[in-house]
């Protein structure tokens, strides 16, 4: 196997699971998630000089991952291979009988119902603990816009989920 640029292998081991976790919150089908994650890491490899110098590359990775996710979904849709989220959710729920898993699936399913910008902002804030400035930079938006996306997304999740706690943290 050819040697990559210095530090990339460690970067890959560290950030590939993070990218996959981010994509898990946005995509139901494993093959689409895997395609998007691989394409994201390939982009990091191509732009390694820039990405490798970043103090915290998560914002860049999440932005690229979102773009690659859209590309992978579109390709699968064209090929007629994309399962809808409800079908996959039912398939997963029948394979795992743990109640906590069902709740997590309900939350993930609810997050996926949100508009894309709200999904991005909520996942980066609540799952990865990124601050509003970092998220704003990744989303090419203002911190105020990000706060609005997070607030609106939380309010919508509360309406969808009922009594489940979607507060996570307060701005």
mmCIF file of C-alpha atoms in Angstrom:
data_model
loop_
_atom_site.group_PDB
_atom_site.id
_atom_site.type_symbol
_atom_site.label_atom_id
_atom_site.label_comp_id
_atom_site.label_asym_id
_atom_site.label_seq_id
_atom_site.Cartn_x
_atom_site.Cartn_y
_atom_site.Cartn_z
ATOM 1 C CA UNK A 1 0.000 0.000 0.000
ATOM 2 C CA UNK A 2 1.466 3.391 -0.966
ATOM 3 C CA UNK A 3 2.489 5.749 1.799
ATOM 4 C CA UNK A 4 0.336 8.866 2.208
ATOM 5 C CA UNK A 5 1.502 12.271 3.349
ATOM 6 C CA UNK A 6 3.003 12.422 6.838
ATOM 7 C CA UNK A 7 0.310 12.458 9.500
ATOM 8 C CA UNK A 8 -2.581 11.491 7.250
ATOM 9 C CA UNK A 9 -2.856 7.908 8.478
ATOM 10 C CA UNK A 10 -3.207 9.087 12.083
ATOM 11 C CA UNK A 11 -5.637 11.803 10.955
ATOM 12 C CA UNK A 12 -7.725 9.166 9.162
ATOM 13 C CA UNK A 13 -7.844 6.894 12.228
ATOM 14 C CA UNK A 14 -8.851 9.831 14.416
ATOM 15 C CA UNK A 15 -11.406 11.589 12.206
ATOM 16 C CA UNK A 16 -12.961 8.872 10.040
ATOM 17 C CA UNK A 17 -15.122 7.594 12.961
ATOM 18 C CA UNK A 18 -16.134 11.198 13.733
ATOM 19 C CA UNK A 19 -17.217 11.763 10.126
ATOM 20 C CA UNK A 20 -19.160 8.480 10.184
ATOM 21 C CA UNK A 21 -20.890 9.490 13.428
ATOM 22 C CA UNK A 22 -21.835 12.860 11.933
ATOM 23 C CA UNK A 23 -23.221 11.178 8.828
ATOM 24 C CA UNK A 24 -25.125 8.603 10.895
ATOM 25 C CA UNK A 25 -27.301 11.408 12.240
ATOM 26 C CA UNK A 26 -28.067 12.543 8.706
ATOM 27 C CA UNK A 27 -28.424 9.288 6.752
ATOM 28 C CA UNK A 28 -30.328 6.065 7.287
ATOM 29 C CA UNK A 29 -28.678 3.793 4.755
ATOM 30 C CA UNK A 30 -25.266 2.405 5.703
ATOM 31 C CA UNK A 31 -23.928 2.178 2.145
ATOM 32 C CA UNK A 32 -24.702 5.855 1.475
ATOM 33 C CA UNK A 33 -23.084 6.814 4.771
ATOM 34 C CA UNK A 34 -19.966 4.779 3.948
ATOM 35 C CA UNK A 35 -19.680 6.267 0.451
ATOM 36 C CA UNK A 36 -19.958 9.800 1.808
ATOM 37 C CA UNK A 37 -17.429 9.123 4.581
ATOM 38 C CA UNK A 38 -14.892 7.667 2.146
ATOM 39 C CA UNK A 39 -15.332 10.556 -0.286
ATOM 40 C CA UNK A 40 -14.873 13.008 2.583
ATOM 41 C CA UNK A 41 -11.618 11.400 3.642
ATOM 42 C CA UNK A 42 -10.473 11.349 0.015
ATOM 43 C CA UNK A 43 -11.099 15.101 -0.161
ATOM 44 C CA UNK A 44 -9.065 15.534 3.048
ATOM 45 C CA UNK A 45 -6.260 13.557 1.422
ATOM 46 C CA UNK A 46 -6.395 15.707 -1.721
ATOM 47 C CA UNK A 47 -6.272 18.918 0.323
ATOM 48 C CA UNK A 48 -3.995 17.509 3.005
ATOM 49 C CA UNK A 49 -1.600 20.464 3.022
ATOM 50 C CA UNK A 50 -4.473 22.752 4.030
ATOM 51 C CA UNK A 51 -6.497 20.267 6.143
ATOM 52 C CA UNK A 52 -3.466 18.875 7.960
ATOM 53 C CA UNK A 53 -2.587 22.373 9.158
ATOM 54 C CA UNK A 54 -6.021 23.011 10.713
ATOM 55 C CA UNK A 55 -6.225 23.126 14.492
ATOM 56 C CA UNK A 56 -9.720 21.577 14.459
ATOM 57 C CA UNK A 57 -10.737 20.245 11.029
ATOM 58 C CA UNK A 58 -14.184 19.013 12.100
ATOM 59 C CA UNK A 59 -16.020 21.992 10.593
ATOM 60 C CA UNK A 60 -14.325 21.472 7.241
ATOM 61 C CA UNK A 61 -14.903 17.719 7.398
ATOM 62 C CA UNK A 62 -18.597 18.103 8.274
ATOM 63 C CA UNK A 63 -19.143 20.610 5.474
ATOM 64 C CA UNK A 64 -17.503 18.312 2.932
ATOM 65 C CA UNK A 65 -19.295 15.270 4.396
ATOM 66 C CA UNK A 66 -22.653 16.989 3.925
ATOM 67 C CA UNK A 67 -21.807 17.756 0.303
ATOM 68 C CA UNK A 68 -20.621 14.196 -0.333
ATOM 69 C CA UNK A 69 -23.737 12.840 1.367
ATOM 70 C CA UNK A 70 -25.914 14.795 -1.046
ATOM 71 C CA UNK A 71 -23.830 13.474 -3.960
ATOM 72 C CA UNK A 72 -24.061 9.858 -2.729
ATOM 73 C CA UNK A 73 -27.821 10.122 -2.167
ATOM 74 C CA UNK A 74 -28.314 11.562 -5.629
ATOM 75 C CA UNK A 75 -26.242 8.797 -7.234
ATOM 76 C CA UNK A 76 -28.147 6.075 -5.345
ATOM 77 C CA UNK A 77 -31.482 7.683 -6.206
ATOM 78 C CA UNK A 78 -30.547 7.727 -9.911
ATOM 79 C CA UNK A 79 -29.651 4.042 -9.657
ATOM 80 C CA UNK A 80 -32.879 3.238 -7.799
ATOM 81 C CA UNK A 81 -30.931 1.932 -4.797
ATOM 82 C CA UNK A 82 -31.890 4.404 -2.063
ATOM 83 C CA UNK A 83 -34.184 3.065 0.686
ATOM 84 C CA UNK A 84 -36.451 5.560 2.371
ATOM 85 C CA UNK A 85 -35.730 6.263 6.054
ATOM 86 C CA UNK A 86 -38.984 4.708 7.324
ATOM 87 C CA UNK A 87 -38.291 1.387 5.581
ATOM 88 C CA UNK A 88 -34.776 1.220 6.956
ATOM 89 C CA UNK A 89 -35.917 2.280 10.423
ATOM 90 C CA UNK A 90 -38.477 -0.550 10.478
ATOM 91 C CA UNK A 91 -35.831 -3.008 9.296
ATOM 92 C CA UNK A 92 -33.394 -1.915 12.030
ATOM 93 C CA UNK A 93 -36.060 -1.788 14.776
ATOM 94 C CA UNK A 94 -37.106 -5.393 14.134
ATOM 95 C CA UNK A 95 -33.483 -6.548 14.443
ATOM 96 C CA UNK A 96 -32.765 -4.826 17.775
ATOM 97 C CA UNK A 97 -35.151 -5.223 20.725
ATOM 98 C CA UNK A 98 -33.377 -2.904 23.152
ATOM 99 C CA UNK A 99 -35.692 -0.028 24.140
ATOM 100 C CA UNK A 100 -32.819 2.454 24.322
ATOM 101 C CA UNK A 101 -31.971 1.660 20.732
ATOM 102 C CA UNK A 102 -35.565 2.345 19.714
ATOM 103 C CA UNK A 103 -35.472 5.745 21.410
ATOM 104 C CA UNK A 104 -32.187 6.581 19.704
ATOM 105 C CA UNK A 105 -33.694 5.555 16.373
ATOM 106 C CA UNK A 106 -36.714 7.769 17.062
ATOM 107 C CA UNK A 107 -34.437 10.720 17.811
ATOM 108 C CA UNK A 108 -32.264 10.108 14.750
ATOM 109 C CA UNK A 109 -35.376 9.677 12.602
ATOM 110 C CA UNK A 110 -36.779 12.957 13.979
ATOM 111 C CA UNK A 111 -33.514 14.812 13.312
ATOM 112 C CA UNK A 112 -33.599 13.562 9.724
ATOM 113 C CA UNK A 113 -37.034 15.153 9.290
ATOM 114 C CA UNK A 114 -35.574 18.604 9.944
ATOM 115 C CA UNK A 115 -34.459 20.859 7.101
ATOM 116 C CA UNK A 116 -30.816 20.236 6.146
ATOM 117 C CA UNK A 117 -29.434 23.425 7.725
ATOM 118 C CA UNK A 118 -31.138 22.680 11.042
ATOM 119 C CA UNK A 119 -29.824 19.096 10.920
ATOM 120 C CA UNK A 120 -26.278 20.317 10.337
ATOM 121 C CA UNK A 121 -26.387 22.918 13.103
ATOM 122 C CA UNK A 122 -28.022 20.601 15.675
ATOM 123 C CA UNK A 123 -25.714 17.667 15.032
ATOM 124 C CA UNK A 124 -22.559 19.782 15.197
ATOM 125 C CA UNK A 125 -23.769 21.528 18.381
ATOM 126 C CA UNK A 126 -25.362 18.691 20.337
ATOM 127 C CA UNK A 127 -23.408 15.644 19.194
ATOM 128 C CA UNK A 128 -19.979 17.191 18.705
ATOM 129 C CA UNK A 129 -20.079 20.113 21.148
ATOM 130 C CA UNK A 130 -18.889 22.625 18.593
ATOM 131 C CA UNK A 131 -19.393 26.281 19.503
ATOM 132 C CA UNK A 132 -21.531 28.612 17.410
ATOM 133 C CA UNK A 133 -18.512 30.295 15.803
ATOM 134 C CA UNK A 134 -17.093 26.959 14.600
ATOM 135 C CA UNK A 135 -20.462 25.863 13.261
ATOM 136 C CA UNK A 136 -20.985 29.219 11.555
ATOM 137 C CA UNK A 137 -17.647 28.884 9.815
ATOM 138 C CA UNK A 138 -18.420 25.333 8.675
ATOM 139 C CA UNK A 139 -21.875 26.302 7.435
ATOM 140 C CA UNK A 140 -20.730 29.615 5.942
ATOM 141 C CA UNK A 141 -23.311 31.424 8.049
ATOM 142 C CA UNK A 142 -23.349 33.881 10.938
ATOM 143 C CA UNK A 143 -23.374 32.689 14.558
ATOM 144 C CA UNK A 144 -26.839 34.283 14.906
ATOM 145 C CA UNK A 145 -28.130 32.198 11.999
ATOM 146 C CA UNK A 146 -26.662 29.062 13.571
ATOM 147 C CA UNK A 147 -28.329 29.888 16.909
ATOM 148 C CA UNK A 148 -31.613 30.308 15.063
ATOM 149 C CA UNK A 149 -31.207 26.935 13.304
ATOM 150 C CA UNK A 150 -30.402 25.223 16.620
ATOM 151 C CA UNK A 151 -33.317 26.894 18.428
ATOM 152 C CA UNK A 152 -35.837 26.151 15.671
ATOM 153 C CA UNK A 153 -34.552 22.587 15.301
ATOM 154 C CA UNK A 154 -34.909 21.943 19.039
ATOM 155 C CA UNK A 155 -38.424 23.367 19.066
ATOM 156 C CA UNK A 156 -39.398 21.147 16.116
ATOM 157 C CA UNK A 157 -37.829 18.078 17.752
ATOM 158 C CA UNK A 158 -39.789 18.734 20.946
ATOM 159 C CA UNK A 159 -42.978 18.842 18.881
ATOM 160 C CA UNK A 160 -42.087 15.602 17.054
ATOM 161 C CA UNK A 161 -40.839 13.668 20.075
ATOM 162 C CA UNK A 162 -43.172 14.955 22.771
ATOM 163 C CA UNK A 163 -41.669 14.553 26.253
ATOM 164 C CA UNK A 164 -38.151 13.527 25.179
ATOM 165 C CA UNK A 165 -35.422 15.954 26.254
ATOM 166 C CA UNK A 166 -33.940 17.702 23.231
ATOM 167 C CA UNK A 167 -32.360 20.554 25.156
ATOM 168 C CA UNK A 168 -28.906 18.947 25.468
ATOM 169 C CA UNK A 169 -27.281 22.288 26.181
ATOM 170 C CA UNK A 170 -28.374 25.869 26.372
ATOM 171 C CA UNK A 171 -26.915 28.601 24.137
#
